[in-house]
Coordinates of C-alpha atoms in Angstrom, one line a residue:
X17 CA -199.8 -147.5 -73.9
X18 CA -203.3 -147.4 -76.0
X19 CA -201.8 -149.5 -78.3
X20 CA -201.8 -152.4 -75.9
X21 CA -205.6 -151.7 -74.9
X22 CA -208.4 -154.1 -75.9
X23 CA -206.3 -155.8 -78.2
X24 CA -206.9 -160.2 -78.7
X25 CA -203.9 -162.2 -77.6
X26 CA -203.5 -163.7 -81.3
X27 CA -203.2 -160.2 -82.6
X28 CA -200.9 -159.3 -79.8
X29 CA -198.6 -162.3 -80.3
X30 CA -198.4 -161.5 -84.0
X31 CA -197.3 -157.7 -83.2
X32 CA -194.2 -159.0 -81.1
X33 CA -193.3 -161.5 -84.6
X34 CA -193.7 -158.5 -86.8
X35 CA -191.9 -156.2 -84.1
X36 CA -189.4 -158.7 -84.0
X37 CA -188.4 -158.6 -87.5
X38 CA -186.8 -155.6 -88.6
X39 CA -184.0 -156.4 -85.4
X40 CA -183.2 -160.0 -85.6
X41 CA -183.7 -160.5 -89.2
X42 CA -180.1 -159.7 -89.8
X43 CA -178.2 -160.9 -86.5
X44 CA -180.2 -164.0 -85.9
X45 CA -180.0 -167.3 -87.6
X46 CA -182.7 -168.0 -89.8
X47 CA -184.7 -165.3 -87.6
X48 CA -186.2 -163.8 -91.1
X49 CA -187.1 -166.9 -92.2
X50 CA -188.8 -168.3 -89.8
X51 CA -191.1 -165.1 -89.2
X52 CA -191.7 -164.7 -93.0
X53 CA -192.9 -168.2 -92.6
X54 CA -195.6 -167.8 -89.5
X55 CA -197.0 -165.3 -91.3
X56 CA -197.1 -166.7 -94.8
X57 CA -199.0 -169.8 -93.1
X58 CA -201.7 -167.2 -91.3
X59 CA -201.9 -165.4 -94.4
X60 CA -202.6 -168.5 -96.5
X61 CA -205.3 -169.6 -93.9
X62 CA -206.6 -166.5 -94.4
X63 CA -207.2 -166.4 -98.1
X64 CA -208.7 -170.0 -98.1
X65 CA -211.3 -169.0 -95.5
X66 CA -211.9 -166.3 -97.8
X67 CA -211.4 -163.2 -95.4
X68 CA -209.4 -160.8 -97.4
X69 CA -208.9 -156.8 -97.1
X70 CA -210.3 -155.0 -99.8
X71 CA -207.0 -152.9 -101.3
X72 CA -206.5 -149.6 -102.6
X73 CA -205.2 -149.5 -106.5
X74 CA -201.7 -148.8 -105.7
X75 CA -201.5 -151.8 -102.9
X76 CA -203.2 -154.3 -105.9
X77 CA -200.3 -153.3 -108.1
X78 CA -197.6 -154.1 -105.3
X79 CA -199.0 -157.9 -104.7
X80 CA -199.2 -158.1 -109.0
X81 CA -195.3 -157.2 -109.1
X82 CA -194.6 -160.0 -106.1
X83 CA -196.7 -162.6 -107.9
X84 CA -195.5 -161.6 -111.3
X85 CA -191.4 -161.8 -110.7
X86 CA -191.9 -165.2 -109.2
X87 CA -194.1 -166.4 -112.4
X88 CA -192.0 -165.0 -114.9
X89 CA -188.8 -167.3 -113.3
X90 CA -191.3 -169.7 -113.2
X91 CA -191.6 -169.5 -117.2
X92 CA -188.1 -168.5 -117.8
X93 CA -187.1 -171.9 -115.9
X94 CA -188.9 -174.4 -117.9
X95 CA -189.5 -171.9 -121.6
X96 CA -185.5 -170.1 -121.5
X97 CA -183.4 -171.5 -124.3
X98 CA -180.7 -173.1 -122.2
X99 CA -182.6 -174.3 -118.6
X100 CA -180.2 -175.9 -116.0
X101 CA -181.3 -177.4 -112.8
X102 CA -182.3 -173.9 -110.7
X103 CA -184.3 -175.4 -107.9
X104 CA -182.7 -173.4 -105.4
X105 CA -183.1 -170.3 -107.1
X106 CA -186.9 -171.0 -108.0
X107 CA -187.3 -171.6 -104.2
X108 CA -185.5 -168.1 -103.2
X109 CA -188.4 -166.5 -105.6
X110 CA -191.2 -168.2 -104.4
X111 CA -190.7 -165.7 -101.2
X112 CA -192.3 -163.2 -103.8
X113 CA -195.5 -165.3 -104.1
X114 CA -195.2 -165.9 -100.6
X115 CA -195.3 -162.1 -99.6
X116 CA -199.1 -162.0 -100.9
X117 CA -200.0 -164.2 -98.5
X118 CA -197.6 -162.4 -95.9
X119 CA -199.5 -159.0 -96.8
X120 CA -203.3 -160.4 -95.7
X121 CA -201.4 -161.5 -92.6
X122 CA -200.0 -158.4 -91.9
X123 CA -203.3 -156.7 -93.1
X124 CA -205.3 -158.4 -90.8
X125 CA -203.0 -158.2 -88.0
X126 CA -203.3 -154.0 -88.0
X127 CA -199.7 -152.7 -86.6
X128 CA -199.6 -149.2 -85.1
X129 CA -197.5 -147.4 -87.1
X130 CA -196.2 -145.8 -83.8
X131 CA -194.6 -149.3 -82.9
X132 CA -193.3 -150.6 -86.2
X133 CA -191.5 -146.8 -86.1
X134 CA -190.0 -148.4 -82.5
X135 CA -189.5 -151.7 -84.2
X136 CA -187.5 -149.8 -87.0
X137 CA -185.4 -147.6 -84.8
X138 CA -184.3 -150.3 -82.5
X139 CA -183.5 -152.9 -85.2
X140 CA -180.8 -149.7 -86.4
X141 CA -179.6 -149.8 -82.5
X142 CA -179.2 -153.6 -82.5
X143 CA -177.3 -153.8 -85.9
X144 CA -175.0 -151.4 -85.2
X145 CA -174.0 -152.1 -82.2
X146 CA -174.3 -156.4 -83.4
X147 CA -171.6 -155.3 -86.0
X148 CA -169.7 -153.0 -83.8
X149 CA -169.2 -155.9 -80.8
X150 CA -168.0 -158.4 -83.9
X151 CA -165.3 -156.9 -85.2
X152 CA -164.3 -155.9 -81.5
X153 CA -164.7 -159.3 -80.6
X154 CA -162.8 -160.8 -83.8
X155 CA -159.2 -159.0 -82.9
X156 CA -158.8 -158.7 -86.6
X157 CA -157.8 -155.4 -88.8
X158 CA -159.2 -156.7 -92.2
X159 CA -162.4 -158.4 -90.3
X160 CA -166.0 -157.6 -91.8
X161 CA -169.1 -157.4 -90.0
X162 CA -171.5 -160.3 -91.7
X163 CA -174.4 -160.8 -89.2
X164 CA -176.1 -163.8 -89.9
X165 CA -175.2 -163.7 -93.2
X166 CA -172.2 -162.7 -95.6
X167 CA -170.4 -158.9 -94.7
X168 CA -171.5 -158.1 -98.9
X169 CA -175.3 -158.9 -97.9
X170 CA -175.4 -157.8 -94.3
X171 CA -174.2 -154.1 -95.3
X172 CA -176.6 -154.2 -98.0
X173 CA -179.6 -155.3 -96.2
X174 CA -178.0 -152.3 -93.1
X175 CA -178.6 -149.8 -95.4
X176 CA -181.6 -150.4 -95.9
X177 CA -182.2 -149.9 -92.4
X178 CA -180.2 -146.9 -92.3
X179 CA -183.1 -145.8 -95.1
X180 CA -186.3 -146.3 -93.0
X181 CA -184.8 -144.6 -90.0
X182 CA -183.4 -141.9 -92.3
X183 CA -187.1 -141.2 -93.1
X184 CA -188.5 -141.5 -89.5
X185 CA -185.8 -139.0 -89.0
X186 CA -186.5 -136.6 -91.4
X187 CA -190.4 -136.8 -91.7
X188 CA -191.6 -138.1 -87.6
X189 CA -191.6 -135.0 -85.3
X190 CA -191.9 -137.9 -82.4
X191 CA -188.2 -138.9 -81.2
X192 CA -186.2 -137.7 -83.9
X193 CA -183.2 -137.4 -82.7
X194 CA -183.3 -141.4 -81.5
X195 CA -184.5 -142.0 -84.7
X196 CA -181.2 -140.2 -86.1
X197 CA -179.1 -141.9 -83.9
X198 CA -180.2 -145.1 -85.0
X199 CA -179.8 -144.4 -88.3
X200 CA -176.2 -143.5 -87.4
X201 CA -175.9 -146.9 -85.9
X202 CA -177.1 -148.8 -89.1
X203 CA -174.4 -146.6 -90.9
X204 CA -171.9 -148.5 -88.5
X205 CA -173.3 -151.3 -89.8
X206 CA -172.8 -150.7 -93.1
X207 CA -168.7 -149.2 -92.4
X208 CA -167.4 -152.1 -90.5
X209 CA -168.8 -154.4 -93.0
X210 CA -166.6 -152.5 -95.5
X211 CA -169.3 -152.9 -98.7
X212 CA -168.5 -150.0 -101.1
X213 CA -172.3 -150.5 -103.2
X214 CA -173.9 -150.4 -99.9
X215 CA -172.3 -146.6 -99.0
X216 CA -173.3 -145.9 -102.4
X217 CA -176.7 -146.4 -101.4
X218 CA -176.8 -144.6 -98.4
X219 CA -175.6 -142.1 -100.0
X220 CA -178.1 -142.2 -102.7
X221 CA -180.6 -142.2 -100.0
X222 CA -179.5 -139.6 -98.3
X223 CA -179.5 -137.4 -101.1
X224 CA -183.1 -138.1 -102.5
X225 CA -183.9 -138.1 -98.5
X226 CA -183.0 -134.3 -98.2
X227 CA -184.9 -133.3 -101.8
X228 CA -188.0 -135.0 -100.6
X229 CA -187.6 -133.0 -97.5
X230 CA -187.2 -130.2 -99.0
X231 CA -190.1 -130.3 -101.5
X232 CA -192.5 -131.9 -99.3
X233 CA -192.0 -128.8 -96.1
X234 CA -193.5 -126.0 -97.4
X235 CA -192.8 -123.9 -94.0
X236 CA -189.2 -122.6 -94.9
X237 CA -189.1 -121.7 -90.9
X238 CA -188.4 -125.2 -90.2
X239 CA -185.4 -125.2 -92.6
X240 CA -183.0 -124.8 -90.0
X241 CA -183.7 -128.1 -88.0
X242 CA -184.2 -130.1 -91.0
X243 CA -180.2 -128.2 -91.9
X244 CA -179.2 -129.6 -88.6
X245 CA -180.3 -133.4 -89.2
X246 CA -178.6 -133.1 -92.8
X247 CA -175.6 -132.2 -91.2
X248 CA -175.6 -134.6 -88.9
X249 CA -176.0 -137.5 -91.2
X250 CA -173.8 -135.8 -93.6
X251 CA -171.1 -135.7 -91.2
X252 CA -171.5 -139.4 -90.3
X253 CA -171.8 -141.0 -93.9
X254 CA -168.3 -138.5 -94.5
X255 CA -166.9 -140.2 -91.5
X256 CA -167.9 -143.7 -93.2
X257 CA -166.6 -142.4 -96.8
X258 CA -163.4 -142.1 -94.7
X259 CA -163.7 -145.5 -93.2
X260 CA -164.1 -146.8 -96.6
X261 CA -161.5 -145.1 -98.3
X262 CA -159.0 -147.5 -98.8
X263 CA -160.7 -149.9 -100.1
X264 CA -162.6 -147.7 -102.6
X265 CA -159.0 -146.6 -103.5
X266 CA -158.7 -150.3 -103.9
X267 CA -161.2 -150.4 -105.9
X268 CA -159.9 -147.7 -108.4
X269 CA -156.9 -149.3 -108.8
X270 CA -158.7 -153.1 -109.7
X271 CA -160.1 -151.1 -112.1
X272 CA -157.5 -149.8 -113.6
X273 CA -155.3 -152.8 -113.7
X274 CA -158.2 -154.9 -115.4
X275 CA -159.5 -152.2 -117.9
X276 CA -155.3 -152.4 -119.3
X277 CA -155.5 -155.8 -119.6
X278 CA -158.9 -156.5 -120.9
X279 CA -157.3 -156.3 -124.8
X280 CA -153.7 -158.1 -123.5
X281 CA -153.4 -161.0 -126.3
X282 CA -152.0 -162.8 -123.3
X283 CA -155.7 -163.6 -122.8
X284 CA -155.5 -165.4 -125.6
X285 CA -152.5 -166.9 -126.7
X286 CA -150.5 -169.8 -125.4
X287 CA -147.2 -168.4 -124.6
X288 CA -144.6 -171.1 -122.7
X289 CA -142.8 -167.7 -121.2
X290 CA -144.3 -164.9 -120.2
X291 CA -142.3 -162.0 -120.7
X292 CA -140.9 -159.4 -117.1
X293 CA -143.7 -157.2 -118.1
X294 CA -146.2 -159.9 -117.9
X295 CA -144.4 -161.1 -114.7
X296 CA -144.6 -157.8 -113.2
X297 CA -148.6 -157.4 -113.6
X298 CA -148.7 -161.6 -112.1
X299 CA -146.6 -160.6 -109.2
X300 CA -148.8 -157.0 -108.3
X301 CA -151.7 -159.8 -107.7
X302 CA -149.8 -162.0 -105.8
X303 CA -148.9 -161.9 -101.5
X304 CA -146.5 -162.8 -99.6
X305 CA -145.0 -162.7 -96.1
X306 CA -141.7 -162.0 -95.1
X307 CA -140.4 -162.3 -99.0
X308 CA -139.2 -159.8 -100.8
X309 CA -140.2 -160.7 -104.7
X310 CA -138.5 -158.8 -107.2
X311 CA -139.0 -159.8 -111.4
X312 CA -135.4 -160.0 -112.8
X313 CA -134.2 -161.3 -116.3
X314 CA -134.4 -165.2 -116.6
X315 CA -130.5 -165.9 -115.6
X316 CA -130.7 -169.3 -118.0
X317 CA -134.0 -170.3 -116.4
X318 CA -135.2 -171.3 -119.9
X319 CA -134.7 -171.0 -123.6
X320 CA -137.3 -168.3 -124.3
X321 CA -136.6 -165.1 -125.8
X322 CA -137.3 -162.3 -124.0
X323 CA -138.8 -164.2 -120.9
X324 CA -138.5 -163.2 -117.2
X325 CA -138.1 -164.7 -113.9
X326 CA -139.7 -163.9 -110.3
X327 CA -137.0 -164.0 -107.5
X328 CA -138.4 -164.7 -104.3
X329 CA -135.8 -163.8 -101.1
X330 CA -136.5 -164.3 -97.5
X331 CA -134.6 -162.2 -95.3
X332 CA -136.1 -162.6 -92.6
X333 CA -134.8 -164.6 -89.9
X334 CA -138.2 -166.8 -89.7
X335 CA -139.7 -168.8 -92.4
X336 CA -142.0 -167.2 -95.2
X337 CA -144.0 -167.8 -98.4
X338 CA -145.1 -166.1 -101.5
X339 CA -148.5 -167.2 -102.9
X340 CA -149.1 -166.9 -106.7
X341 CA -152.8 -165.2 -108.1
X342 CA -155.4 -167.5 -109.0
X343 CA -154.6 -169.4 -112.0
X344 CA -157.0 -169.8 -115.0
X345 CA -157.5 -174.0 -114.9
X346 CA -160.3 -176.2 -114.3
X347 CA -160.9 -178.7 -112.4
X348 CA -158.7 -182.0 -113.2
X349 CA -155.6 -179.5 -114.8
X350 CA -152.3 -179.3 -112.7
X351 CA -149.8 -177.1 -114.2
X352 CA -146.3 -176.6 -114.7
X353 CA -143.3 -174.5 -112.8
X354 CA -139.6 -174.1 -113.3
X355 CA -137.6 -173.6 -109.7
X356 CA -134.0 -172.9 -109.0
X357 CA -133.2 -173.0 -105.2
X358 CA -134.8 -174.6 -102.1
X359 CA -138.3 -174.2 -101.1
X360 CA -141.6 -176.1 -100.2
X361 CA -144.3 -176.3 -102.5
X362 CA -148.1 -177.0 -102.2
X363 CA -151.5 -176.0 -104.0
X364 CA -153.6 -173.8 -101.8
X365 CA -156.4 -175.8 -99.9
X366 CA -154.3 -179.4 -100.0
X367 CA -152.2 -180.2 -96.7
X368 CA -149.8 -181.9 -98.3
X369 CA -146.0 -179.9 -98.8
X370 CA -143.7 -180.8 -101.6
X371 CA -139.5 -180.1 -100.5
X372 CA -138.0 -178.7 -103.9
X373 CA -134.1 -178.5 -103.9
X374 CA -132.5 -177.7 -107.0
X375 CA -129.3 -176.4 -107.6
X376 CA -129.9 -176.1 -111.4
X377 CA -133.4 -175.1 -113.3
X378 CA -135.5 -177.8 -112.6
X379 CA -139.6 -178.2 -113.6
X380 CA -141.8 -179.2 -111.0
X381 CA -145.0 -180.7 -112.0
X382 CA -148.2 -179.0 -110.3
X383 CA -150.4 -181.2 -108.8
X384 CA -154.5 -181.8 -110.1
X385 CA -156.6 -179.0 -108.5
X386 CA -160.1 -180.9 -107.8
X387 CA -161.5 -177.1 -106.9
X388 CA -161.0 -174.2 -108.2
X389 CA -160.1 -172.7 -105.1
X390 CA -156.8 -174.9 -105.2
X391 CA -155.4 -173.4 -108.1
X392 CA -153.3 -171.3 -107.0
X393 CA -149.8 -172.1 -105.1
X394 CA -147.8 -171.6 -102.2
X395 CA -144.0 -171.4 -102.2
X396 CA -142.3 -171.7 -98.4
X397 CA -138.7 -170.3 -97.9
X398 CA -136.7 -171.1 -95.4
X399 CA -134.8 -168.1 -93.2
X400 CA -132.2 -166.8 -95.8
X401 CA -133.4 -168.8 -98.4
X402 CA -133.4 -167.3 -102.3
X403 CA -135.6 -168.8 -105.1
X404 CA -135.7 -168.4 -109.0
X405 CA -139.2 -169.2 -110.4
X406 CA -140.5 -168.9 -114.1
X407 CA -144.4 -169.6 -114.1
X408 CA -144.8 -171.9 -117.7
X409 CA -148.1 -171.6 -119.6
X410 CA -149.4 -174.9 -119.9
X411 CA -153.0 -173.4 -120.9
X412 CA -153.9 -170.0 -123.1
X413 CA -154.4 -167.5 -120.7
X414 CA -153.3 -169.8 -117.1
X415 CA -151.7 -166.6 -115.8
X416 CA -153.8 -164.3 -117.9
X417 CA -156.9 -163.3 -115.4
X418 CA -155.1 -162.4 -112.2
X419 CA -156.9 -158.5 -112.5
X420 CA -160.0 -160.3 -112.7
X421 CA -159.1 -162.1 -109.8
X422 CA -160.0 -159.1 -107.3
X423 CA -163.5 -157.9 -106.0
X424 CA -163.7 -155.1 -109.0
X425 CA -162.0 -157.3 -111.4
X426 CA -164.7 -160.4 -111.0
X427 CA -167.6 -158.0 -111.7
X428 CA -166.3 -156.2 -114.4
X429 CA -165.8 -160.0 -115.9
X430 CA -169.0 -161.0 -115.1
X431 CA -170.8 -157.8 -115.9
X432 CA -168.8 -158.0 -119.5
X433 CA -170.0 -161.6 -120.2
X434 CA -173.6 -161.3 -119.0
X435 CA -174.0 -158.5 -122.1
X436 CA -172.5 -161.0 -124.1
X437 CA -174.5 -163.6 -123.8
X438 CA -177.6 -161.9 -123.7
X439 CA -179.6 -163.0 -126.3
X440 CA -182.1 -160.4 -126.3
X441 CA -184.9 -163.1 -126.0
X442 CA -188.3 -162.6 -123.7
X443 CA -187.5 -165.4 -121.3
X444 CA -183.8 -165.2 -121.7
X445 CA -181.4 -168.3 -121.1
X446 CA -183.4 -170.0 -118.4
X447 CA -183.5 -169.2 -114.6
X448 CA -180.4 -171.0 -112.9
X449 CA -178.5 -171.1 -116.0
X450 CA -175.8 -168.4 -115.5
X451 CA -173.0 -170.8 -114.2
X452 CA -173.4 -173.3 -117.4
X453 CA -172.9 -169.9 -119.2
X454 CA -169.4 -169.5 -117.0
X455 CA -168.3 -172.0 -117.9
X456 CA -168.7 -171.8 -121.5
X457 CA -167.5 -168.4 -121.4
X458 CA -164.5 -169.9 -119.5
X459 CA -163.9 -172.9 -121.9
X460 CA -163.9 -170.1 -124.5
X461 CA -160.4 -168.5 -122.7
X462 CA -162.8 -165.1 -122.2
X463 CA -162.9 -165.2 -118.4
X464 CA -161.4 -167.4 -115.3
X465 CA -162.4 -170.5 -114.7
X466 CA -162.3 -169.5 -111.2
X467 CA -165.6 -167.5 -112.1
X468 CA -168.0 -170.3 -113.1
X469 CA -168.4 -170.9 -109.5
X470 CA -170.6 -167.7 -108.7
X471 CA -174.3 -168.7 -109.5
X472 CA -175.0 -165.0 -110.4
X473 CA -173.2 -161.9 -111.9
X474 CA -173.0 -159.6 -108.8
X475 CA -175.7 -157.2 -110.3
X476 CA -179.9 -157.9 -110.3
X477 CA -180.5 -156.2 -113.3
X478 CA -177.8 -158.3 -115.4
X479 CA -178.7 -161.4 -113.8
X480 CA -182.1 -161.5 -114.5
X481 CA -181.6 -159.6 -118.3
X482 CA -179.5 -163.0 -119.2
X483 CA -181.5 -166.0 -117.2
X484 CA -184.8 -164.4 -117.4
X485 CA -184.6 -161.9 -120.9
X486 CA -186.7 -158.9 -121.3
X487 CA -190.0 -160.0 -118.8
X488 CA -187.6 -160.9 -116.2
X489 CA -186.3 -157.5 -116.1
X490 CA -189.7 -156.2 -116.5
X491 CA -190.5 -158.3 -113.8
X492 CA -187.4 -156.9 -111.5
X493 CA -188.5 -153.3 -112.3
X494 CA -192.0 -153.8 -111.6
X495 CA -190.7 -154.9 -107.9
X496 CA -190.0 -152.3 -107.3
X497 CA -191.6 -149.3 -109.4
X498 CA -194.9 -151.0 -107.6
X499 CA -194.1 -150.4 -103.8
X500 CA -191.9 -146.5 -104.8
X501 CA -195.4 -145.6 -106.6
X502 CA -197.4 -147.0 -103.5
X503 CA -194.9 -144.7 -101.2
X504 CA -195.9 -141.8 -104.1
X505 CA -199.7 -142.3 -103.1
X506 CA -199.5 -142.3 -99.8
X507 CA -197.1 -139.4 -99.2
X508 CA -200.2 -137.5 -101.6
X509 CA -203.0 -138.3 -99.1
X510 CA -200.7 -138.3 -96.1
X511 CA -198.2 -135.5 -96.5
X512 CA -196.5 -135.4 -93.6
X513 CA -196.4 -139.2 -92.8
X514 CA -193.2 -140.9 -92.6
X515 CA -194.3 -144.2 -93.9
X516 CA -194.9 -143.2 -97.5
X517 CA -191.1 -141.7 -97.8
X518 CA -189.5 -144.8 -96.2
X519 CA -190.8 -147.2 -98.8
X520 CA -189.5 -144.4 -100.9
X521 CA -186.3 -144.9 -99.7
X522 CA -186.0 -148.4 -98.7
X523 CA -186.7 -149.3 -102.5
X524 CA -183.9 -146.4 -103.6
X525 CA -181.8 -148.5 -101.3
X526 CA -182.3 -151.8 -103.2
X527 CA -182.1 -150.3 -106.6
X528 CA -178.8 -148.6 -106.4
X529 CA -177.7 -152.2 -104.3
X530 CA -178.7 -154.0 -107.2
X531 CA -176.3 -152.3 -109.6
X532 CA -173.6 -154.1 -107.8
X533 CA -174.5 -157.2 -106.1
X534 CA -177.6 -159.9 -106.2
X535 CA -179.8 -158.6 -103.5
X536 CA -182.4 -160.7 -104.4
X537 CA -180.3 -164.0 -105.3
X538 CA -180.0 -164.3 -101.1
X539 CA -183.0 -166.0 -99.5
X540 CA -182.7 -163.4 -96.9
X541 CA -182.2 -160.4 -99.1
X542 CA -185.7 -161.4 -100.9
X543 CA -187.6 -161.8 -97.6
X544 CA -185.8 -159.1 -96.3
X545 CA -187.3 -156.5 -98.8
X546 CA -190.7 -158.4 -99.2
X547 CA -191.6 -158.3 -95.2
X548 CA -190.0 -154.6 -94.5
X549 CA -192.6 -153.4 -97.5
X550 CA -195.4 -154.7 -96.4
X551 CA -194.9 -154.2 -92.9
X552 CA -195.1 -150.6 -93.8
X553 CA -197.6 -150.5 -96.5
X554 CA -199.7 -152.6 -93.9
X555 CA -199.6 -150.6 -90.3
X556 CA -202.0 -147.9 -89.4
X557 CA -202.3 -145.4 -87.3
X558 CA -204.6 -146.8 -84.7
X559 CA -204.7 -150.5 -84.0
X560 CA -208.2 -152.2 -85.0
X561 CA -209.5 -154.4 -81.8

């Protein structure tokens, strides 16, 4: 290969790091890192010695956006009207400053375009078939693929991947069909790790994928082929939709079951009983196994008008539970239950079992949650046992949140008190400060307490709008307007490249990921984007000795 031809061993062992990234960032521990790190060092060396590439207009831009998001949660930090200890954050956004080093590095180093396109399609093989041999291997029909990192980020950061091999597919004459294949295989990717925003975003790429096509081949002759790769992908990302169905049917349904009771005054008001209605909507969030849970009328549980019971029945000849939604509490609150029947009693998370036997209405004390994960509560039946239970509200809205308890339900919490509590301020409410505002927001009764855990509110856009005001969404935007009008200028002096239209797409990836999940709150979801962006804005066709 002419690649490999009077090329300096330094410049050689930097190709197999860079090549090395776009497979292993994702299935290898701290793999991402740890490259992202060599070459922010070499890069850094390389601006104090002074040797630096001259850039083109659009490239200058890119490295202003990286240094500029990084700065303004810099400012935001230490200026925002409510800071909060952020450390961690402010170190996940210093990989932004970092990439400008990592760009003279990669600069210097002179990839051939030819082998980051190899690099590319066999980190879509590796992923896919990573993903495809964990679920296999974990024997488990709700199992989601997660790499090296969580199954939300992992399909994410695998469409993304699907992306740049979507554009090597549709814009490299040179082993197209691999490249197609391997695209297929970061689809799998993004299936078995079951993220809904992620086949959004292939689907968003695919779509602007085809257009650009289309407007950029002039030579209608070739419209047949570029039909046949369409359909191909078309028919896989269907297959995937199909794959994903249930759960975006799921989805639908979360939706529906918080928007009717986003207005309940049960949100709000302290009710000791909650009505069969109110039970019914509880027990639709709840899960059991082996119990058949019905909501009947109170039987003398209590003294409340109007009020309802759950009646738990195991039929089954084996023992079962029922476990009860999250419930809206703090830390240091227990809680308060009334039982009729036999059963076994604990808080989820705590080892310890509590035997209840009551042949008459009896209330049980719950114990002190010392997490919010321990809040809610399991209920053991015997074989043939039947139990009466009446959930009493000890707190406004205890048994209030249980729609915003599910994957759909938490955003649309989030995303609701994010718009809020924005202030409409330059620098916002400070980086890091989003769970102090949780928990305000929480002590306020206007979303779970459960919620003040999450550091971020499952969307980029809304997270940095409230920590980081209107420059930290300027700041977002500008990371990635920069590199999609860097792929604009080079698909205008290179038309036919494929490099220009896979930073096109990569960053089409990101910004319709962003709508739903923190991308760029991950450590690896940051270096992810930053090295993949400049390890295409930096190769060239023929490697410089």
């Amino acid at each position: 290969m002419n690649a490999w031809q009077d090329v300096s061993r330094w410049r050689l062992a930097g190709w197999m790091l860079a090549l090395a990234f776009p497979v292993l960032a994702l299935i290898v521990d701290k793999a991402a890192s740890t490259i992202f790190a060599i070459f922010f060092l070499a890069g850094l060396w390389l601006l104090i010695r002074g040797r630096r590439e001259r850039l083109d207009v659009a490239t200058r831009w890119v490295l202003i956006a990286f240094a500029a998001y990084f700065l303004v949660g810099v400012l935001s930090f230490f200026l925002g009207e409510q800071t909060r200890l952020g450390e961690q954050l402010l170190g996940r956004d210093i990989r932004f400053l970092g990439g400008v080093a990592v760009f003279f590095a990669l600069a210097r180093l002179a990839l051939p375009e030819r082998l980051l396109r190899f690099s590319f399609v066999a980190g879509g093989f590796v992923t896919g078939i990573f993903a495809i041999v964990e679920v296999v291997a974990a024997s488990h029909a709700n199992y989601r693929a997660s790499g090296e990192t969580i199954s939300i980020v992992f399909g994410h950061l695998a469409a993304v991947l699907f992306a740049v091999n979507l554009a090597i597919a549709l814009f490299e004459k040179k082993g197209r069909p691999v490249a197609l294949l391997a695209a297929g295989f970061a689809l799998a990717a993004v299936t078995l790790s079951s993220t809904r925003g992620a086949l959004l975003a292939v689907l968003a790429v695919l779509g602007i994928g085809v257009l650009l096509a289309i407007l950029l081949d002039r030579d209608w002759r070739k419209a047949a082929r570029l039909a046949g790769v369409v359909a191909v992908l078309l028919s896989a990302v269907v297959i995937a939709g199909w794959a994903l169905l249930p759960r975006f049917e799921d989805g639908l349904a979360e939706f529906r079951a918080y928007i009717a009771l986003a207005d309940s005054a049960e949100a709000r008001v302290s009710r000791e009983c909650l009505d069969p209605e109110a039970l019914e909507r509880l027990v639709k969030f709840s899960e059991s196994r082996g119990v058949e849970i019905d909501v009947v009328e109170h039987g003398g549980m209590t003294d409340c008008a109007g009020s309802g019971a759950i009646q738990l029945v195991n039929t089954s000849d084996a023992a079962g539970y029922w476990r009860s939604p999250y419930r809206n509490l703090p830390e240091g609150a227990g809680g308060r239950v009334l039982l009729r029947g036999d059963a076994r009693l604990k808080l989820e998370g705590q080892e310890k079992w509590r035997t209840v036997d009551a042949a008459e209405p009896r209330a049980v004390e719950l114990p002190v949650v010392t997490d919010v994960e321990q809040t809610r509560f399991f209920l053991n039946l015997a074989a043939g046992e039947n139990l009466l239970l009446v959930p009493i509200v000890t707190r406004p809205g205890e048994y209030a949140f249980a729609a915003a308890d599910t994957p759909v339900g938490s955003r649309l919490s989030m995303w609701a008190a994010a718009l809020r509590r924005f202030d409409g301020s330059l620098l916002g409410s400070g980086a890091g400060s989003w769970p102090t505002i949780m928990e305000e927001e929480a002590a306020a009764n206007r979303v779970p307490w459960r919620l003040a855990a999450y550091d971020h509110p499952h969307s980029d856009y809304l997270t940095v709008l409230v920590e980081r005001g209107w420059l930290g969404l300027l700041a977002l935007l500008g990371v990635l307007v920069a590199p999609f009008a860097w792929s604009i200028a080079e698909i205008r002096r290179k038309a036919g490249n494929w490099r220009g239209p896979a930073v096109m797409l990569l960053v089409v990836s990101v910004a319709v990921s962003a709508l739903t999940e923190t991308v760029f709150n991950h450590s690896i979801g940051i270096t992810y984007y930053c090295a993949l962006v400049l390890l295409l804005l930096t190769a060239r066709a023929e490697p410089v000795s």
